[in-house]
Each structure stands twice: as C-alpha cells, then as structure tokens.
Amino acid sequence: MAEKKNLTIYNLHFGKILKAKKAGVRLVGFELPQLDNRFTVITAKELPNENSISFLGSEIPIFAEDKIDFPGQPLLALFGPDYESVTLALRNIKVKTAPLPEVKQREESVPHVEFCWGQEELPKREALEAMPHIESTFSYDHTVYDSDTSYTITAWQEGKDLNIELPTQWPDNVKKAAATLSGWGENNINITTQRWYTHHDDYLLWPSIYAAIASVMVLKTGLSVQIKENAISAKPGYKIKKTTYFSQDGKPFAENVEMSVDQGAYTIASTELQRQAMTGLLPLYSLKAFFARIDITVSQRMPAAFCGSLGYDEALAATEYHTSRLAHKGDMTPLQLRDLIIRGKTRFTDYAAPIDIDNLRGETNKIAEGAIYNRKWITNHGQHGDFGLVGFLRGIGFANGLGIAGFSSAMAKESQFSSMMTFTKKHNVTINTSVSYYNVNTEYWKDLVESKFTSSEDDPINCLLLEHNNETLDSGPEVLSRFICCYPMQLASAAKHLNILRATEKLPISIKYDAESAFSPCEFTLSGFGSMIIEVSVSKCDFRPLVQEIWASFCLSPSSSDSYSRETIKRNILTTLSDAGGVIPDDFKMHIDFVPLQDSSKGIAAISASSVALTMASFANALYELGGQEASNLPTSAEKLERILGGNK
Amino acid sequence: MKIECLIDGKSLSLALDSNKPLSLVLQEYLESPAGNANCSGEKCGRCAVLIDNKSVLSCMVPAFEINGKEIKTYESLKKEEITSDIQAAFRALGIHPCPLCLHSRVVLYYSIIDSGETRRDEISREMSILKCTCMDKEDDINVIMKVLELRRKRRVRRA
C-alpha cells in the first residue's frame, strides 16, 4: 500500500463539483467567470475516455453531457488553490440549459419479473374480481439522504503509480472506475481506504465517481488533487399493491401483487432487487394461487444504490402491512390473525427454502403480552368507529417476519472472495481475507477463533486480523453482506480444522477456506426471525408522529457479540424510524429482547434484513390506525399528518 | 485577520477570513474529525468542541470569536481520565455509539459532567443538540450516571 506523501494545503489542488439543480432539461453549455491559470475545469468534453463508469452492470455517466438526468448530477469539476476560492468561483458559473422539445418516456431497461404458483386454479379475471377481496398499498417514496458529513478524495502520482485515498465501501470498483476514465493501468492504481461509517450507503457509488474525476485531473496536470464532497445516497421509491381474494368459506384463496420500484435515473443491480423483493413478497399464510409482478422504473431522480436494502425490507414490510389489513377487515386483531396463520413450515419456492415458523409465534406472543397489544389495539380501533367521540390520535402497529442473509446465490456466485488462516510458529493465528469487515465487531471474530484452539495459560493463542486487502467486492451494507453474516460460522469451522492440523503438520501452516457459504438450491436462505410492536401518537401541538414505545424481540444466529447485536438492532430501528419520519420524544422507551439462535446450520440472517423491515411495517401499521391509508405512506411528516388529520379531527 | 488561539494545547497564529467557521478551521489546518460534520449550519450536532471549557457547535462559531480562546476537541480530551471513564461506561452498559457522533458525544458528556449537572431533564436537554440516531436519550443519561458512579468509586478508593 502506498505511503501518503507529505500533502498539505500548500501543494494540493482542491476540487469541488458543480451539480445540477434541475433535471429533464438540455444542457447547452457553461458561462465561466474569468479564471486565472491556477484554476482547471473538467467537463465531459475534457475526459480522455468515455464519460461513464461501470457499476454492477450499469453504465453511469460521470458528467451530464447533453441532458441533465437528475438533480445533483455532476456538471463539471473545478480545481483551484483552495476550497474557498473554488467555492466562490463555482457560484459564478452559469449553467445554460434549454427545455427539451418533448419529454420522451425512457424505455424499460430492465424487463419486469413475474412469479406465480397455482395459476391454473385461478378463475378468469372477471370471476376473480367478483370474489370478496381486500386490497392494500404500501408505499415508500424515493428519498435522498444527505448525511451532513464531508469526506475527501485525495489523488496523487508517484512515478508510474496513481494513488487514491478515500473512504469507500467498494475499493475494487474505485480502481476500475479510475482506470476506465483516465486510462491508467489497473495494476498502477493503489487505493488506500479511509475509515468510514454510515447509516446509509453513502460510500458505495459516489466515491468511485469522484475518484475517477480526480484521476483525470492528476493525468491532465500531474498535480496532487483533493476533492471534498458531502456523503449522500438515495433510496429507491416503492409502491406495492397487494390484493387477496377469499373463497366462499372466508379463507385466503389467491393473492395478486403488483410492485413498482423507482430506482432513479439509472437502474442499479435491478435483477438482484427483483429477486430480493420477490422473497419478501411471499406471505406466511397459505394460498392456493399466488401471482406477483415487479416492475423497475426510471425517473428524473438520483440513482439509488442499495441504501441498506435491495428490496427485501420493503417487500416484507408490505407483506406485513397487508397482513394487518386482512386482520382489520376480518374483525380480528393483527396478533390473533398471525396466531392462526403462523404454523408449520413456509412454502418451498425458487426464492426461499422452507423454514419452520412455529417458534415465531412464541416470540410474538411474548412481546404482545409485554405491550398489552390486543387491548391497546382494540381501544385505538374504536377511535375511528361508531363509538369514537374524540380522536385521540394513537396507533399501535405490529409486524413479524423472517430474515435473509445478504445477496442471493445468483449474485454471490459472481463475486470471488478469498480467506486464509495461518497458524504461525509463535502460536499466533493470522487471518487474511478480502471480506470487508468495516463496521464489524472483529473482537467477536477473534474470540471465536481463539476459543476453537486448545491452549493453556503458558501457551495462549492470539488471533490477528491482517490489514485489509484491496480486492474487495463486498459492500458495506450489513443487510447485503451475506459474507459478514456467514463468516463467523466459517471462521469457527476453519479454526477447528487448523487446530487439528497444527498437531501433525510442520509450522507455519495455512489453510484456505471459502468465504462463501454453501449455495442452497434456492436464491435465499430464510433464517432467524423477529417481532416488533411500535406505539405512536400524534403531537397535539404540531402533528409530529411521536414514537412512544417499542417492544421488539429478535431470534437470530449470533454474527457478533450479544451486546453488539442488540446495539445494532437498536441503531437500525432508530435510524429507520428517523428516515421514515418518526420523532423520538424524551420519554421514549424501547424494550429489546435478543435471543441468540444456536442452530445456525441453515445460515445466518443479517440483523438489518429483518429489523429494518419490521420497523417500517409496524410504524406504517401504527400510522394506519391513527390516520388511515394515506397517513401510512412513508416517509411521513408533521405537515403530511396535519393535512390528513387536521381537517377531520 | 490574524487570530491567535490555543487549540488542543498548541498555540497557533492563523491568518484567516474572520467569518470562517471554526469547523472549517479545524478541518483545514488541523485535519480534526470535528470538522467532518458538514450540515451547512443545520445543527446536526456532530461538530461540538469546548471553547474555554464550554461546549459549542464549531460550525456556528466564526473565526474572530476564537481569538485569544482555548479550544479543546476530542483529540485532546481522549488523553484525559474522563474519556477513559466514558469508554468504561459504554463498555459496562453495552453501548456502542456510532463513529459519526462519538467525538461530539464525548465532548458534550465532558461539558455536562464538568458543570456538575445531574438532573435528568437538563442532561436530556443538553444532549438534544446531537441529532444522531445511534443512541436514545435514556442511554445518554445512563452513561453520564455511570461515569459519575465510576468517579465516585475511584475517589472513595483514593480516600
């Protein structure tokens, strides 16, 4: 790894990016102010190669060229002697645009995906529509998150080598992006990763784009450069419409699901999104026929790169939201309905292997008793009924569901990972891996490995995790990190194996082990489960949705220490609520019950895969109770609730 | 404008634009992580520092206000005993604050403990300036109470 040479404000060139304010217009040109020779401008025309980088199979333009695709799209990069002068110069640049002659609807770049069973048993559409049915729509608008955190990308040349230092969730992609845009050989690009932390996926796509721009600047001028930008990311917009048809005896007979995902200006990992979402759409109750269709759409919004989820969370949230609507219509509490349907095993599909869900009922009942859920639900339900005199604007939402561990088998097969464990002559165990372990409690990994070796007080075993390898594909988002979840299992197994070998083989001895779990015949392995109840009230002064109390229970295989897992769950819940518009008051209470699931033979579910989904679902359910369908559209806000509730209450 | 101040024990003489926010000064001249928070004055609360032992948001302090003052960031606080007490309290309570707000949180704890404030509602009010979702206010109160307990126990042992 390259040593960072002595770069200071006196020998660096500083860059800022001019971004578009309006989308859907034609970019005519720029009117630049008088700039002296200390400034350098880079636009799409100055790039030595094609104006795009490859990101998970999609081509993402670096700068807007003819048309502005989304607000926030880079238009040009300006480099100067310091950030202040660059910022002032940027303010004086006028962007000349013209209206587009006609707005052409972009063609669907990702074909829709359909999944069904029992279709032959379905009656004709007219007959189906005549059957009693219940419809619900769960929606989560496309959202851009600005994390209010600035970070720098520094690039400098040393001989034939280009060095780039930046925070990134995907170093390998940064290298490829810089090589593609600047023409620098990939072997001559060294990436140094800074420590990063994010609640969203801020360091996934944009650092690669900025690093590519910085590499072009270094190529053009030979100077050392630094770009400073705020960490931003976008979450796709979701609209999921579920319709359940009932047979004559009142049992669910068939279900039709239409899901539409707005991924922003470009589609990123859309096929994986479709696979994950489809897994989340499968209900826990039994049906004779099921039909689901997922459409990916593009819009003039910032492209959404993951943002902690590739569809499973939102799909599961929609399924749980719909299940509560079924209970609502059936004059049952959502808990009573789930008590009836959660039995036996889930269905075997291409997307998920069957799993025993009987234990889920026990966990669910436990938290429901603590929250006095049924009584509160009935009381809240009365506020909208014939007996409601005063709207007291409270809601209690419930959700439960299963977790998945990261990427699908199809996606995981595309990535190559390596891991090696060595037992040294000094009786140390070293682990060298390309698996990204930022934001992971590595102490738990070390303790786990040390516990698998037979050691004495005179001869203790120390486990060391070697410096991170750059060839890393796994991205930071915990929810997608199949490897982070399954990795402890593999570490334990490799340590056991090495402990046997060290007695017979000459030291040092190394073993390579597969950083990927065994591929199941299905795309995902369902594992672990959780239940959550959220109580929400609306502030009578300003209509803010105040989250009063949360009861949650999670039964997951440990991929980290208990306290760390509990904290991760808590953080996920609070962040998801905050993103969804929930306000945490001073007297807020949270009760989290974390039960480590000892049987991890069927894989480990990512903590966030279920906690984010259940938070969204129970929050939406609570909002539905206090304000109906429109109030439950996420993210919510005080203004939105005032508009919906203000007139009626 | 020429500004002389003491930042983290270093005596500095800087030629600066008098309106430059302290967060930018810290970031550009000292590469302090306190300056990484960049909320454009929306008070995210992640850039807290101590000016003459009082906690302030560095993005809200113009450079001319630091002339002749002593500024302490997390970098200097982490060498003090109280920071190890705070870390011990985190460990004891099983709390893992996120790296985004850790520095600011420690500065705010320091300020509250230093002022001798123990009322829960006052602690809650002081901490409400930090808008990070990794911890709730009950956790903050518990951490501060735990730190006070650790310090009290140490004083008893010394006595």
Coordinates of C-alpha atoms in Angstrom, one line a residue, chain A residues 72-588:
Chain A
G72 CA -27.5 16.6 -8.2
Q73 CA -25.9 15.2 -11.3
P74 CA -22.2 16.4 -11.7
L75 CA -21.9 19.0 -14.5
L76 CA -18.3 20.0 -14.1
A77 CA -15.3 19.8 -11.7
L78 CA -13.4 22.9 -10.8
F79 CA -9.9 22.7 -9.3
G80 CA -8.1 25.6 -7.7
P81 CA -5.6 26.7 -5.0
D82 CA -8.1 26.4 -2.1
Y83 CA -11.6 25.3 -1.4
E84 CA -12.8 28.9 -0.6
S85 CA -11.7 30.3 -4.0
V86 CA -13.1 27.2 -5.8
T87 CA -16.5 27.6 -4.0
L88 CA -16.7 31.3 -4.8
A89 CA -15.7 30.6 -8.5
L90 CA -18.4 27.8 -8.7
R91 CA -21.0 30.3 -7.6
N92 CA -20.2 32.5 -10.6
I93 CA -20.5 29.7 -13.2
K94 CA -23.8 30.0 -15.1
V95 CA -25.3 26.8 -16.5
K96 CA -27.0 27.4 -19.8
T97 CA -29.9 25.0 -20.3
A98 CA -32.9 24.8 -22.7
P99 CA -36.2 23.0 -22.3
L100 CA -36.3 19.6 -24.0
P101 CA -38.6 19.6 -27.1
E102 CA -40.7 16.8 -25.7
V103 CA -40.3 14.5 -22.7
K104 CA -39.7 11.1 -24.1
Q105 CA -40.6 8.2 -21.8
R106 CA -37.4 6.2 -21.4
E107 CA -37.8 2.6 -22.5
E108 CA -37.9 0.0 -19.8
S109 CA -34.2 -1.0 -19.4
V110 CA -34.9 -3.9 -17.0
P111 CA -37.6 -6.4 -18.0
H112 CA -40.2 -7.0 -15.4
V113 CA -40.2 -10.2 -13.5
E114 CA -43.2 -12.4 -12.7
F115 CA -43.6 -15.3 -10.3
C116 CA -46.6 -17.4 -9.7
W117 CA -47.9 -20.7 -8.5
G118 CA -51.4 -22.3 -8.8
Q119 CA -52.3 -20.1 -11.7
E120 CA -54.2 -22.8 -13.3
E121 CA -56.5 -22.9 -10.3
L122 CA -57.3 -19.2 -10.7
P123 CA -60.7 -18.4 -12.2
K124 CA -61.0 -15.9 -15.0
R125 CA -60.2 -12.3 -14.2
E126 CA -63.9 -11.2 -14.1
A127 CA -64.8 -14.1 -11.8
L128 CA -61.8 -13.2 -9.6
E129 CA -62.8 -9.6 -9.3
A130 CA -66.3 -10.7 -8.2
M131 CA -64.8 -12.7 -5.3
P132 CA -64.6 -10.9 -2.0
H133 CA -61.1 -9.3 -1.8
I134 CA -59.0 -7.0 0.3
E135 CA -56.6 -4.5 -1.2
S136 CA -53.8 -2.5 0.4
T137 CA -51.0 -0.4 -0.9
F138 CA -47.7 0.1 0.9
S139 CA -45.6 3.0 -0.5
Y140 CA -42.2 4.4 0.4
D141 CA -41.2 7.5 -1.6
H142 CA -37.8 7.8 -3.3
T143 CA -35.6 9.6 -0.8
V144 CA -32.2 11.3 -1.0
Y145 CA -30.2 11.2 2.2
D146 CA -27.6 13.8 2.9
S147 CA -25.5 12.6 5.9
D148 CA -24.1 16.0 6.7
T149 CA -20.7 14.5 6.6
S150 CA -18.0 15.7 4.3
Y151 CA -15.2 13.5 3.1
T152 CA -12.2 13.9 0.9
I153 CA -10.8 12.0 -2.1
T154 CA -7.0 12.6 -2.5
A155 CA -5.2 11.5 -5.6
W156 CA -1.5 11.9 -6.4
Q157 CA 1.1 10.5 -8.7
E158 CA 4.3 8.7 -7.8
G159 CA 6.3 7.6 -10.8
K160 CA 4.1 5.4 -12.9
D161 CA 1.6 4.9 -10.0
L162 CA -1.6 6.7 -9.2
N163 CA -2.5 6.7 -5.6
I164 CA -6.0 7.4 -4.4
E165 CA -7.0 7.8 -0.7
L166 CA -10.7 7.8 0.1
P167 CA -13.5 6.3 2.2
T168 CA -15.2 3.6 0.1
Q169 CA -17.4 0.6 0.5
W170 CA -16.0 -0.9 -2.6
P171 CA -12.3 -0.3 -3.3
D172 CA -12.2 -2.6 -6.3
N173 CA -14.9 -0.5 -8.1
V174 CA -12.9 2.7 -7.4
K175 CA -9.9 1.2 -9.0
K176 CA -11.9 0.1 -12.1
A177 CA -13.6 3.5 -12.4
A178 CA -10.3 5.4 -12.2
A179 CA -8.7 3.1 -14.7
T180 CA -11.7 3.3 -17.1
L181 CA -11.9 7.0 -17.1
S182 CA -8.2 8.0 -17.0
G183 CA -6.7 5.1 -19.0
W184 CA -4.3 4.4 -16.1
G185 CA -3.4 0.7 -15.9
E186 CA -5.3 -1.0 -13.1
N187 CA -2.1 -2.5 -11.7
N188 CA -0.6 1.0 -11.3
I189 CA -3.5 2.3 -9.2
N190 CA -3.2 2.0 -5.5
I191 CA -6.3 2.5 -3.3
T192 CA -6.0 3.4 0.3
T193 CA -9.2 3.1 2.2
Q194 CA -10.0 5.6 4.9
R195 CA -12.2 4.6 7.9
W196 CA -15.8 5.2 7.2
Y197 CA -19.1 4.8 8.9
T198 CA -22.6 5.5 7.5
H199 CA -26.2 4.8 8.4
H200 CA -26.9 4.6 4.6
D201 CA -24.8 3.5 1.6
D202 CA -23.0 6.9 1.2
Y203 CA -19.7 5.4 0.2
L204 CA -20.8 3.0 -2.4
L205 CA -21.3 4.8 -5.7
W206 CA -20.2 8.4 -5.4
P207 CA -16.6 7.9 -4.2
S208 CA -16.0 5.9 -7.3
I209 CA -17.2 8.8 -9.5
Y210 CA -15.2 11.4 -7.6
A211 CA -12.1 9.2 -7.7
A212 CA -12.4 8.9 -11.4
I213 CA -12.6 12.7 -11.8
A214 CA -9.6 13.1 -9.5
S215 CA -7.6 10.6 -11.5
V216 CA -8.4 12.5 -14.8
M217 CA -7.2 15.7 -13.1
V218 CA -3.9 14.1 -12.0
L219 CA -3.4 12.7 -15.5
K220 CA -4.1 16.1 -17.0
T221 CA -2.0 18.3 -14.8
G222 CA 0.4 15.9 -12.9
L223 CA -0.6 17.7 -9.7
S224 CA -1.8 16.2 -6.4
V225 CA -5.5 16.9 -6.0
Q226 CA -8.2 16.6 -3.4
I227 CA -12.0 16.7 -3.9
K228 CA -14.3 17.4 -0.9
E229 CA -17.9 16.5 -1.1
N230 CA -20.8 15.6 1.2
A231 CA -21.7 12.0 1.7
I232 CA -25.1 11.4 0.0
S233 CA -27.1 8.4 -1.1
A234 CA -30.6 7.7 -2.4
K235 CA -33.2 5.0 -1.5
P236 CA -35.5 3.7 -4.3
G237 CA -39.2 4.5 -4.2
Y238 CA -41.5 1.6 -3.7
K239 CA -45.2 1.1 -4.4
I240 CA -46.6 -2.3 -3.6
K241 CA -50.2 -3.2 -4.2
K242 CA -51.4 -6.4 -2.7
T243 CA -54.9 -7.9 -3.3
T244 CA -56.1 -11.0 -1.5
Y245 CA -59.1 -12.9 -2.8
F246 CA -61.2 -15.0 -0.4
S247 CA -63.0 -18.3 -1.1
Q248 CA -66.6 -18.9 0.0
D249 CA -65.6 -20.2 3.4
G250 CA -63.7 -16.9 4.1
K251 CA -60.2 -18.3 3.7
P252 CA -57.5 -16.6 1.7
F253 CA -57.6 -18.2 -1.8
A254 CA -55.3 -16.3 -4.1
E255 CA -53.1 -13.2 -4.0
N256 CA -52.1 -10.8 -6.7
V257 CA -49.1 -8.4 -6.1
E258 CA -48.0 -5.5 -8.2
M259 CA -44.8 -3.9 -7.2
S260 CA -43.2 -0.9 -8.8
V261 CA -39.7 0.3 -7.9
D262 CA -38.4 3.7 -8.8
Q263 CA -34.7 3.4 -8.9
G264 CA -34.0 6.9 -10.0
A265 CA -32.2 8.0 -13.2
Y266 CA -30.3 4.7 -13.7
T267 CA -31.1 1.1 -12.7
I268 CA -28.5 -0.5 -10.4
A269 CA -28.5 -4.2 -9.5
S270 CA -32.1 -4.4 -10.6
T271 CA -32.3 -8.1 -11.2
E272 CA -30.9 -8.7 -7.7
L273 CA -33.5 -6.2 -6.4
Q274 CA -36.3 -8.2 -8.1
R275 CA -35.0 -11.4 -6.5
Q276 CA -34.9 -10.0 -3.0
A277 CA -38.2 -8.2 -3.3
M278 CA -39.9 -11.4 -4.5
T279 CA -38.7 -13.3 -1.5
G280 CA -40.1 -10.6 0.8
L281 CA -43.5 -10.6 -1.0
L282 CA -44.2 -14.3 -0.2
P283 CA -46.8 -14.4 2.6
L284 CA -46.6 -16.6 5.6
Y285 CA -50.3 -17.7 5.2
S286 CA -51.2 -20.5 2.8
L287 CA -52.7 -19.7 -0.6
K288 CA -53.9 -21.8 -3.5
A289 CA -52.6 -19.4 -6.0
F290 CA -50.1 -16.5 -5.9
F291 CA -49.1 -14.1 -8.6
A292 CA -46.5 -11.3 -8.3
R293 CA -45.0 -8.9 -10.8
I294 CA -42.2 -6.5 -10.2
D295 CA -41.5 -3.5 -12.5
I296 CA -38.4 -1.4 -12.3
T297 CA -38.9 2.1 -13.5
V298 CA -36.6 5.0 -14.1
S299 CA -37.2 8.7 -13.2
Q300 CA -35.5 12.0 -13.0
R301 CA -34.2 11.4 -9.5
M302 CA -30.9 10.5 -8.0
P303 CA -29.9 6.9 -8.8
A304 CA -30.4 4.7 -5.8
A305 CA -27.6 2.4 -5.0
F306 CA -28.7 0.0 -2.4
C307 CA -29.2 2.2 0.7
G308 CA -29.2 -0.6 3.1
S309 CA -31.7 -2.7 1.2
L310 CA -32.2 -4.2 -2.1
G311 CA -36.0 -4.6 -1.9
Y312 CA -36.4 -7.4 0.7
D313 CA -37.1 -5.0 3.6
E314 CA -39.7 -3.0 1.8
A315 CA -41.4 -6.1 0.3
L316 CA -41.5 -7.8 3.7
A317 CA -42.9 -4.5 5.2
A318 CA -45.6 -4.5 2.5
T319 CA -46.5 -8.1 3.3
E320 CA -46.8 -7.4 7.0
Y321 CA -48.7 -4.2 6.3
H322 CA -51.2 -6.2 4.2
T323 CA -51.5 -9.0 6.8
S324 CA -52.6 -6.4 9.3
R325 CA -55.2 -5.0 6.8
L326 CA -56.5 -8.6 6.4
A327 CA -57.0 -8.7 10.2
H328 CA -58.6 -5.3 10.2
K329 CA -61.3 -6.4 7.7
G330 CA -61.7 -9.7 9.5
D331 CA -62.5 -8.0 12.8
M332 CA -59.5 -9.7 14.4
T333 CA -56.5 -8.1 16.0
P334 CA -53.4 -8.5 13.8
L335 CA -52.0 -10.6 16.5
Q336 CA -55.0 -13.0 16.5
L337 CA -54.7 -13.4 12.7
R338 CA -51.0 -14.2 12.9
D339 CA -51.7 -16.7 15.7
L340 CA -53.9 -18.5 13.2
I341 CA -51.6 -18.4 10.2
I342 CA -48.2 -18.9 11.7
R343 CA -48.0 -22.6 11.8
G344 CA -45.8 -25.4 10.3
K345 CA -43.4 -24.6 7.5
T346 CA -43.2 -21.9 4.9
R347 CA -43.7 -22.9 1.3
F348 CA -40.7 -24.1 -0.9
T349 CA -40.2 -21.7 -3.8
D350 CA -37.3 -20.8 -6.1
Y351 CA -36.6 -17.8 -3.9
A352 CA -36.6 -19.3 -0.4
A353 CA -36.2 -22.7 1.2
P354 CA -38.9 -23.8 3.6
I355 CA -38.4 -22.9 7.3
D356 CA -40.2 -24.0 10.5
I357 CA -42.0 -20.9 11.8
D358 CA -43.7 -22.3 14.9
N359 CA -41.1 -20.6 17.2
L360 CA -42.0 -17.2 15.7
R361 CA -45.5 -17.5 17.4
G362 CA -44.0 -17.9 20.8
E363 CA -41.7 -14.8 20.4
T364 CA -44.6 -12.8 19.1
N365 CA -46.9 -13.6 22.0
K366 CA -44.2 -12.8 24.4
I367 CA -43.8 -9.2 23.3
A368 CA -47.5 -8.8 22.7
E369 CA -48.1 -9.6 26.4
G370 CA -45.5 -7.0 27.4
A371 CA -47.1 -4.4 25.3
I372 CA -50.7 -5.3 26.2
Y373 CA -51.1 -5.2 22.5
N374 CA -54.6 -6.6 21.9
R375 CA -56.2 -4.3 24.5
K376 CA -54.4 -1.2 23.1
W377 CA -55.3 -2.2 19.5
I378 CA -59.0 -2.6 20.3
T379 CA -59.0 0.8 22.2
N380 CA -57.3 2.5 19.3
H381 CA -59.5 0.8 16.8
G382 CA -62.5 2.4 18.5
Q383 CA -61.3 5.9 17.8
H384 CA -62.4 5.6 14.1
G385 CA -65.6 3.5 14.8
D386 CA -69.1 4.4 15.7
F387 CA -68.2 4.8 19.3
G388 CA -65.3 7.2 18.8
L389 CA -66.2 10.7 20.1
V390 CA -62.8 12.2 20.4
G391 CA -59.9 11.3 18.2
F392 CA -57.0 10.7 20.4
L393 CA -54.7 10.0 17.6
R394 CA -52.8 7.0 18.8
G395 CA -51.8 3.9 16.9
I396 CA -50.1 0.6 17.8
G397 CA -48.5 -1.3 15.0
F398 CA -47.4 -4.9 14.9
A399 CA -45.2 -6.8 12.5
N400 CA -43.2 -10.0 12.5
G401 CA -41.1 -11.8 9.9
L402 CA -38.1 -13.8 8.9
G403 CA -34.6 -12.6 7.9
I404 CA -32.3 -13.3 5.0
A405 CA -28.6 -13.2 4.8
G406 CA -27.5 -10.8 2.1
F407 CA -27.1 -11.3 -1.6
S408 CA -28.8 -14.1 -3.5
S409 CA -27.0 -17.2 -4.6
A410 CA -27.0 -15.9 -8.2
M411 CA -25.4 -12.6 -7.2
A412 CA -22.9 -14.2 -4.8
K413 CA -21.6 -16.5 -7.4
E414 CA -20.5 -13.6 -9.4
S415 CA -18.1 -12.4 -6.7
Q416 CA -14.8 -14.0 -5.8
F417 CA -13.6 -14.0 -2.2
S418 CA -10.6 -15.5 -0.5
S419 CA -9.7 -16.1 3.0
M420 CA -6.7 -17.8 4.6
M421 CA -6.0 -18.7 8.2
T422 CA -2.4 -19.3 9.3
F423 CA -1.1 -20.9 12.5
T424 CA 2.4 -19.4 12.9
K425 CA 5.5 -20.7 14.7
K426 CA 4.8 -18.2 17.5
H427 CA 1.4 -19.8 18.1
N428 CA -0.5 -16.8 16.6
V429 CA -3.4 -17.2 14.3
T430 CA -3.5 -14.8 11.4
I431 CA -6.5 -14.2 9.2
N432 CA -6.0 -12.7 5.8
T433 CA -9.3 -12.0 4.0
S434 CA -10.7 -10.0 1.2
V435 CA -14.1 -9.8 3.0
S436 CA -14.9 -6.3 4.0
Y437 CA -15.0 -6.1 7.8
Y438 CA -15.6 -2.4 8.4
N439 CA -18.3 -1.8 10.9
V440 CA -18.0 -5.3 12.2
N441 CA -17.1 -6.2 15.8
T442 CA -13.9 -8.1 14.9
E443 CA -13.2 -8.7 18.6
Y444 CA -16.0 -11.3 18.4
W445 CA -14.3 -13.0 15.5
K446 CA -11.0 -13.1 17.3
D447 CA -12.6 -14.5 20.5
L448 CA -14.4 -17.1 18.4
V449 CA -11.2 -18.3 16.7
E450 CA -9.2 -18.3 19.9
S451 CA -11.9 -20.4 21.6
K452 CA -11.6 -23.1 19.0
F453 CA -8.0 -23.7 19.7
T454 CA -6.8 -25.8 22.6
S455 CA -4.4 -23.6 24.5
S456 CA -3.0 -23.3 28.0
E457 CA -2.1 -20.3 30.1
D458 CA 1.5 -20.8 29.3
D459 CA 0.8 -21.0 25.6
P460 CA -2.1 -18.6 24.8
I461 CA -3.3 -18.3 21.3
N462 CA -3.6 -14.8 19.8
C463 CA -5.7 -14.1 16.8
L464 CA -4.7 -11.3 14.4
L465 CA -6.7 -9.9 11.5
L466 CA -4.3 -8.8 8.8
E467 CA -4.6 -5.4 7.1
H468 CA -7.5 -5.3 4.7
N469 CA -6.9 -6.5 1.1
N470 CA -7.9 -4.1 -1.6
E471 CA -9.5 -6.6 -3.9
T472 CA -12.8 -6.4 -2.1
L473 CA -16.2 -6.6 -3.7
D474 CA -18.4 -7.0 -0.7
S475 CA -20.0 -3.7 0.1
G476 CA -20.5 -2.2 3.5
P477 CA -24.3 -2.5 3.9
E478 CA -24.9 -5.0 6.6
V479 CA -28.1 -6.1 5.1
L480 CA -26.5 -7.2 1.9
S481 CA -23.4 -8.7 3.5
R482 CA -24.0 -12.3 3.2
F483 CA -20.4 -12.8 4.0
I484 CA -20.3 -10.9 7.2
C485 CA -23.3 -12.9 8.5
C486 CA -21.9 -16.3 7.5
Y487 CA -18.3 -15.5 8.1
P488 CA -18.2 -16.4 11.8
M489 CA -19.5 -19.9 11.1
Q490 CA -16.8 -20.4 8.5
L491 CA -14.1 -18.9 10.8
A492 CA -15.1 -21.4 13.6
S493 CA -15.0 -24.3 11.2
A494 CA -11.6 -23.3 9.8
A495 CA -10.2 -22.8 13.3
K496 CA -11.3 -26.2 14.3
H497 CA -9.7 -27.7 11.3
L498 CA -6.4 -25.8 11.8
N499 CA -6.3 -26.8 15.4
I500 CA -6.3 -30.5 14.4
L501 CA -3.7 -29.9 11.6
R502 CA -1.2 -28.0 13.9
A503 CA -0.5 -31.1 15.9
T504 CA 0.6 -33.1 12.9
E505 CA 1.9 -30.6 10.4
K506 CA 5.1 -28.5 10.3
L507 CA 4.5 -24.9 11.3
P508 CA 3.6 -22.4 10.0
I509 CA 0.6 -24.0 8.5
S510 CA -2.1 -22.2 6.4
I511 CA -5.5 -23.3 5.2
K512 CA -7.6 -21.5 2.6
Y513 CA -11.3 -21.6 3.2
D514 CA -14.3 -20.5 1.2
A515 CA -15.6 -17.1 2.3
E516 CA -18.9 -18.0 0.6
S517 CA -21.5 -20.2 2.4
A518 CA -22.7 -23.3 0.6
F519 CA -25.2 -22.4 -2.1
S520 CA -28.7 -23.6 -1.5
P521 CA -31.0 -24.6 -4.4
C522 CA -33.0 -21.5 -3.6
E523 CA -31.9 -17.9 -4.0
F524 CA -32.1 -17.2 -0.3
T525 CA -32.0 -19.0 3.0
L526 CA -34.5 -17.7 5.4
S527 CA -33.2 -17.8 8.9
G528 CA -33.9 -16.1 12.2
F529 CA -37.0 -14.1 13.0
G530 CA -38.2 -11.1 14.8
S531 CA -41.4 -9.4 16.1
M532 CA -42.0 -5.7 16.8
I533 CA -44.7 -3.5 18.2
I534 CA -44.5 0.3 17.9
E535 CA -46.8 2.7 19.7
V536 CA -47.2 6.1 18.0
S537 CA -49.1 9.2 19.0
V538 CA -49.5 12.4 17.1
S539 CA -48.4 15.6 18.9
K540 CA -51.5 17.7 19.6
C541 CA -49.5 20.9 19.1
D542 CA -47.7 20.3 15.8
F543 CA -48.9 16.9 14.4
R544 CA -45.4 15.3 14.7
P545 CA -45.6 11.5 14.8
L546 CA -44.1 10.7 18.2
V547 CA -42.9 7.2 18.7
Q548 CA -43.8 6.5 22.3
E549 CA -42.6 2.9 23.0
I550 CA -41.1 0.0 21.1
W551 CA -41.2 -3.7 22.0
A552 CA -39.0 -5.9 19.9
S553 CA -37.8 -9.5 20.0
F554 CA -35.3 -10.9 17.7
C555 CA -34.1 -14.5 17.5
L556 CA -31.1 -14.5 15.2
S557 CA -27.9 -16.5 15.0
P558 CA -25.0 -14.6 16.5
S559 CA -22.7 -13.0 14.0
S560 CA -21.3 -10.7 16.6
S561 CA -21.4 -10.4 20.4
D562 CA -24.8 -10.2 22.1
S563 CA -24.4 -6.6 23.2
Y564 CA -23.2 -5.6 19.8
S565 CA -26.1 -7.4 18.1
R566 CA -28.5 -5.7 20.5
E567 CA -27.0 -2.3 19.8
T568 CA -27.1 -2.9 16.0
I569 CA -30.8 -3.8 16.3
K570 CA -31.4 -0.7 18.3
R571 CA -29.5 1.5 15.9
N572 CA -31.3 0.1 12.9
I573 CA -34.7 0.7 14.5
L574 CA -33.9 4.3 15.4
T575 CA -32.4 5.1 12.1
T576 CA -35.2 3.5 10.1
L577 CA -37.8 5.4 12.2
S578 CA -35.9 8.6 11.8
D579 CA -35.8 8.1 8.0
A580 CA -39.5 7.2 7.9
G581 CA -40.3 10.5 9.6
G582 CA -40.8 9.2 13.2
V583 CA -39.9 11.6 16.0
I584 CA -38.3 10.2 19.2
P585 CA -39.5 12.2 22.2
D586 CA -37.7 12.5 25.5
D587 CA -39.8 10.0 27.3
F588 CA -39.4 7.3 24.6

